[in-house]
Each structure stands twice: as C-alpha cells, then as structure tokens.
Short mmCIF file of C-alpha atoms in Angstrom, two decimals:
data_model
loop_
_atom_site.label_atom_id
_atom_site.label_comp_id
_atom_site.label_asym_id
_atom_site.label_seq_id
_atom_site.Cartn_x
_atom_site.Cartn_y
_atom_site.Cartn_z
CA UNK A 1 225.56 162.67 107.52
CA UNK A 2 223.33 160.21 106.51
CA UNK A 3 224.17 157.77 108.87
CA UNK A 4 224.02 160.39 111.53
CA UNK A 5 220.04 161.12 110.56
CA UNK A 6 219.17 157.67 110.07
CA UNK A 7 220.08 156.53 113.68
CA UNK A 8 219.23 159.99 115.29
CA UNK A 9 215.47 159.04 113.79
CA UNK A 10 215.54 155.91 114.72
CA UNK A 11 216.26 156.55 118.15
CA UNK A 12 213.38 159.57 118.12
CA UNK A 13 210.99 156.52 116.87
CA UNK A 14 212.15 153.98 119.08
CA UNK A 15 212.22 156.15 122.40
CA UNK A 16 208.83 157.90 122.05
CA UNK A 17 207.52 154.15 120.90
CA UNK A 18 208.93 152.43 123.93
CA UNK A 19 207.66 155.05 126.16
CA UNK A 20 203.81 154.76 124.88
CA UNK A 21 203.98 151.25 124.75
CA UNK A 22 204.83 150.90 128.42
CA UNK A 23 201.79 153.43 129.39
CA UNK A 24 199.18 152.21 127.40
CA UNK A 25 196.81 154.01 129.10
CA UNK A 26 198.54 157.21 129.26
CA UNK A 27 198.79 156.67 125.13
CA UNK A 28 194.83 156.48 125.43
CA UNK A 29 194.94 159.76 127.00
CA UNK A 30 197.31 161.30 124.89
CA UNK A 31 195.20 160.26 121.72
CA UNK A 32 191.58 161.10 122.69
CA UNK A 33 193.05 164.44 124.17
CA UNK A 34 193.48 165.38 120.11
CA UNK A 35 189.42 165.38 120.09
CA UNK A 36 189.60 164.57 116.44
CA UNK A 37 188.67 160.49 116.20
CA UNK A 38 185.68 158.82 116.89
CA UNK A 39 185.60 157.11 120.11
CA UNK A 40 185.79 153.50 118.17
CA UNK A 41 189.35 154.67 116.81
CA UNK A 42 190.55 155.74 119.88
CA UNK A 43 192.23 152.51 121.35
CA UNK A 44 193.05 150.97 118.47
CA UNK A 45 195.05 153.70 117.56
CA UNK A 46 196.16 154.46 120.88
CA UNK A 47 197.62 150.96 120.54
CA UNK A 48 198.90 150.85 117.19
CA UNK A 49 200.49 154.06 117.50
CA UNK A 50 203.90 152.52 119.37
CA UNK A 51 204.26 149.55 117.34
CA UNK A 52 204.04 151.52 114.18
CA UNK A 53 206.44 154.44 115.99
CA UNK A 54 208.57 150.84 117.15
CA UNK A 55 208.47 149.61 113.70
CA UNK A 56 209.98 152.81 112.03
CA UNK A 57 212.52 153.19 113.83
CA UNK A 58 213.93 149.11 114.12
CA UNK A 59 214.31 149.37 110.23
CA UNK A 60 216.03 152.72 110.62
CA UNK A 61 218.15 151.75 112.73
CA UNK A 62 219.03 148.84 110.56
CA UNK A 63 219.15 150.84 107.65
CA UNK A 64 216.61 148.14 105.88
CA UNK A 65 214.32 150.31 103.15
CA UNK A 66 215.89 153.44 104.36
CA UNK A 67 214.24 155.95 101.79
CA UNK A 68 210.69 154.03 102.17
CA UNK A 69 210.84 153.76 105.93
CA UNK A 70 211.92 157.72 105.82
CA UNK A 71 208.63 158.49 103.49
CA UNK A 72 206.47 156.71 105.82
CA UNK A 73 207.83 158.76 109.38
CA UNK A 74 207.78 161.82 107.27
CA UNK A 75 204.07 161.14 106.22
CA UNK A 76 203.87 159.82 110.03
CA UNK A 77 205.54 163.52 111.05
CA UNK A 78 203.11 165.11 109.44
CA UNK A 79 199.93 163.49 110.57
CA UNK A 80 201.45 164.81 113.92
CA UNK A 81 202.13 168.07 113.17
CA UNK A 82 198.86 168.69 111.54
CA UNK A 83 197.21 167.11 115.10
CA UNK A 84 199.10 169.50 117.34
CA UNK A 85 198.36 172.40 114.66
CA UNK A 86 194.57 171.94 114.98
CA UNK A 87 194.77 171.03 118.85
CA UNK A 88 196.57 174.39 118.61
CA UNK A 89 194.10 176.02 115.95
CA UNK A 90 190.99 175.15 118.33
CA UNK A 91 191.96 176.35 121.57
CA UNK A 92 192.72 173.08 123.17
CA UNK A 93 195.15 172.97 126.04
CA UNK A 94 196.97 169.37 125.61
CA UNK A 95 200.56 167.99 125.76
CA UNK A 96 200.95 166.45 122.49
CA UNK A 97 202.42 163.24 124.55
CA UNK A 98 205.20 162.93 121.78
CA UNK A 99 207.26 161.08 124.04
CA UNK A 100 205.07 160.19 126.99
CA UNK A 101 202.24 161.95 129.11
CA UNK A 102 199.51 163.85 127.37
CA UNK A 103 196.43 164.84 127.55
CA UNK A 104 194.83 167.88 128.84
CA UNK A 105 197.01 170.49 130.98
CA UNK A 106 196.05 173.94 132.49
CA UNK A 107 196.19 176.84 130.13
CA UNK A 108 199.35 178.54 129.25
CA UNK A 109 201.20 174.79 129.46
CA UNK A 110 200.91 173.84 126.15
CA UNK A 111 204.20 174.48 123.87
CA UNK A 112 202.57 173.76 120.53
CA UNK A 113 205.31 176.39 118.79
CA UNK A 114 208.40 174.04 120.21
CA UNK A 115 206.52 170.51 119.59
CA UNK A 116 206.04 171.93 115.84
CA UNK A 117 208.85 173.29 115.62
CA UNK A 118 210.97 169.72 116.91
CA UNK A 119 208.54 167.59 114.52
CA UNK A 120 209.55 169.67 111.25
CA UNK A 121 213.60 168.98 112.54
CA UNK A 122 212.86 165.37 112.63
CA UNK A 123 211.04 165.79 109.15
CA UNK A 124 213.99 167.41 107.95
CA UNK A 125 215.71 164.17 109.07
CA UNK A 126 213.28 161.92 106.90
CA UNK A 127 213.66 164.02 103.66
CA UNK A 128 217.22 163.67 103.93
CA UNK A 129 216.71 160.14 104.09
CA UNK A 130 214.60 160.22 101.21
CA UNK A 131 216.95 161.78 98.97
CA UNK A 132 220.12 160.29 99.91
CA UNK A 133 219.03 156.93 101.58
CA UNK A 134 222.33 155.47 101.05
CA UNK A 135 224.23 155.45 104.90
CA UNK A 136 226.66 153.32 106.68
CA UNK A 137 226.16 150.38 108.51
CA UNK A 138 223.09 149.62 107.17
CA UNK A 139 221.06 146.55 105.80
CA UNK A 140 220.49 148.57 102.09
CA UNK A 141 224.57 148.54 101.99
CA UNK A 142 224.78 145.21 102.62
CA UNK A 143 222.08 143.47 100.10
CA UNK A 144 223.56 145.92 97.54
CA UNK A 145 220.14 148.21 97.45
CA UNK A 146 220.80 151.42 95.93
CA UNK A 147 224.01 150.95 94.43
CA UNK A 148 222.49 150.56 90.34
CA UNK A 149 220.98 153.88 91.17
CA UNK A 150 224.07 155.23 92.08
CA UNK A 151 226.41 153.79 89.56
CA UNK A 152 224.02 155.38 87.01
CA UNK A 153 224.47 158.66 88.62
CA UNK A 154 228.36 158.33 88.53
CA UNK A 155 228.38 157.25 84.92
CA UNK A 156 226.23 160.26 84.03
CA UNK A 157 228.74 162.30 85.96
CA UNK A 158 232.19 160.52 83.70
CA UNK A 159 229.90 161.09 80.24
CA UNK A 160 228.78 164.52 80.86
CA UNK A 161 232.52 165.32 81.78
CA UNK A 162 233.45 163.48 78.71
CA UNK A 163 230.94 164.23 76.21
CA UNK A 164 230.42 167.94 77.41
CA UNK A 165 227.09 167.44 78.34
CA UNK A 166 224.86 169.37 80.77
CA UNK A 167 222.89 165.99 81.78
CA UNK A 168 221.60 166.12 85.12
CA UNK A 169 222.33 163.10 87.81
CA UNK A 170 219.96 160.90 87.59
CA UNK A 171 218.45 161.27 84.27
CA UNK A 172 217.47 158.00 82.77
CA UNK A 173 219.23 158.94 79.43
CA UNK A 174 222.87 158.13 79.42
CA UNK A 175 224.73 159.34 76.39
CA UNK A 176 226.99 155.74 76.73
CA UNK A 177 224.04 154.06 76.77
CA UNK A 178 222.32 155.70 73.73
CA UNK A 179 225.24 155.77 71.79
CA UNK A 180 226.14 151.97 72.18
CA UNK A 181 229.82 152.83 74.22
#
C-alpha cells in the first residue's frame, strides 16, 4: 500500500507541476484568481508554485525522505484546500487550476465541493506516508533509512510477547534494553 500512495502522489505532484510549468501564464491566472496575495507575490508564486509541486513529487517518486516529503505536500494540501475554501467562502467563481487552467469562470462552474473533496484524498495519501513511510522501491530502502526505527518496533513486539508486557510499538523504553538482555 505504501508504495501504491507514494507513486500515486507523486504522479498527482508531478502532473499538475508539469502542466503549470508549461503555462506560466495561465499559473499567473490561476494564482491571482485566489484574490488573497498582494500583487508583489503574485508571480513569484505563480512561478514557484510548479517547481515546488515538481520537487515533491521527484523525491516521491524516488522514495528519498518519504515521511518529510509527505509532511510538506500535506502542509502543501492544505494551503490549497484552505484557498479553494475561502475562494468558496467569499463568493468567488474560479477554477482552482489544480492541474491546469484557472481563473475566473461564469457562475455555477465552479466545483469547489469535488476539488475539496479530491485534495483531502490526496491528503489522506500524505498521512499515510507519514506514518508508514517505509515503501518499495524507494531511495529510504536503499540507504537503510527507517529500518532502526523499525527494528525497535519489532523488538518491542518479541519482549512484550515475551515479557507479558502491554508496551506499545514504538515506545522508546524497551524492557531488553532496560534490563541489560
């Protein structure tokens, strides 16, 4: 599963990324349409925007820093959510230009529900990440990054069996550890 949600959000990343860094100008649409930055803040994050969304989703994909990578788009996720929630809040008819487009469209176009409602399944994605970073194929595997936490997890499991204890996974006391074994 984890595998599954670490490539599915990279390619959510990398797809809506490629699409607003090949209409630049569009993304300038898209991000003054929100009515919510100064004017000054407008292009540069109009063109950071992709190469962060780019960015994300290229060390997803390689499964490098999965679980900090998966805080970041969920913190990312929600910065969009809460955009399309005001846009939504204050009356204003926009496409949130997610994955292309935006800007302003005639009334009774707009599908904030749906565009909240497909955010919050991608952030879904990202907490899974979060908790259980640990996927195949992926650059974490390889350098061996996650695997102490894990190992401390399993030997809590063995003890607890052992000893009778009610320890939780991933408590920092371990009963072999305290007890010199």
């Amino acid at each position: 599963m984890g595998t599954l949600a670490r490539l599915g959000l990279a390619a959510v990343w990398l797809v809506s990324g490629a699409i607003k860094l090949a209409s630049p100008g569009q993304t300038f649409i898209a991000v003054q349409a929100y009515d919510v930055l100064p004017s000054a803040l407008v292009r540069p994050v109009a063109t950071a925007l992709p190469l962060v969304e780019l960015v994300l989703g290229l060390l997803l994909l390689f499964g490098l820093a999965t679980r900090w990578v998966a805080t970041a788009a969920l913190v990312m996720l929600a910065v969009l959510v809460a955009g399309i929630a005001q846009s939504w809040a204050r009356g204003l008819s926009i496409d949130c230009g997610c994955f292309g487009g935006g800007g302003h469209v005639a009334a009774g176009q707009t599908e904030y529900p749906q565009e909240i409602l497909r955010d919050t399944g991608f952030a879904v994605l990202a907490v899974w990440l979060m908790v259980r970073p640990r996927s195949f194929f992926s650059v974490d595997g390889w350098l061996g990054w996650g695997r102490r936490r894990a190992a401390v997890e399993d030997s809590a499991v063995e003890d607890s069996a052992e000893t009778g204890s009610s320890a939780a996974l991933g408590d920092e006391y371990s009963p072999s550890i305290a007890e010199g074994k």
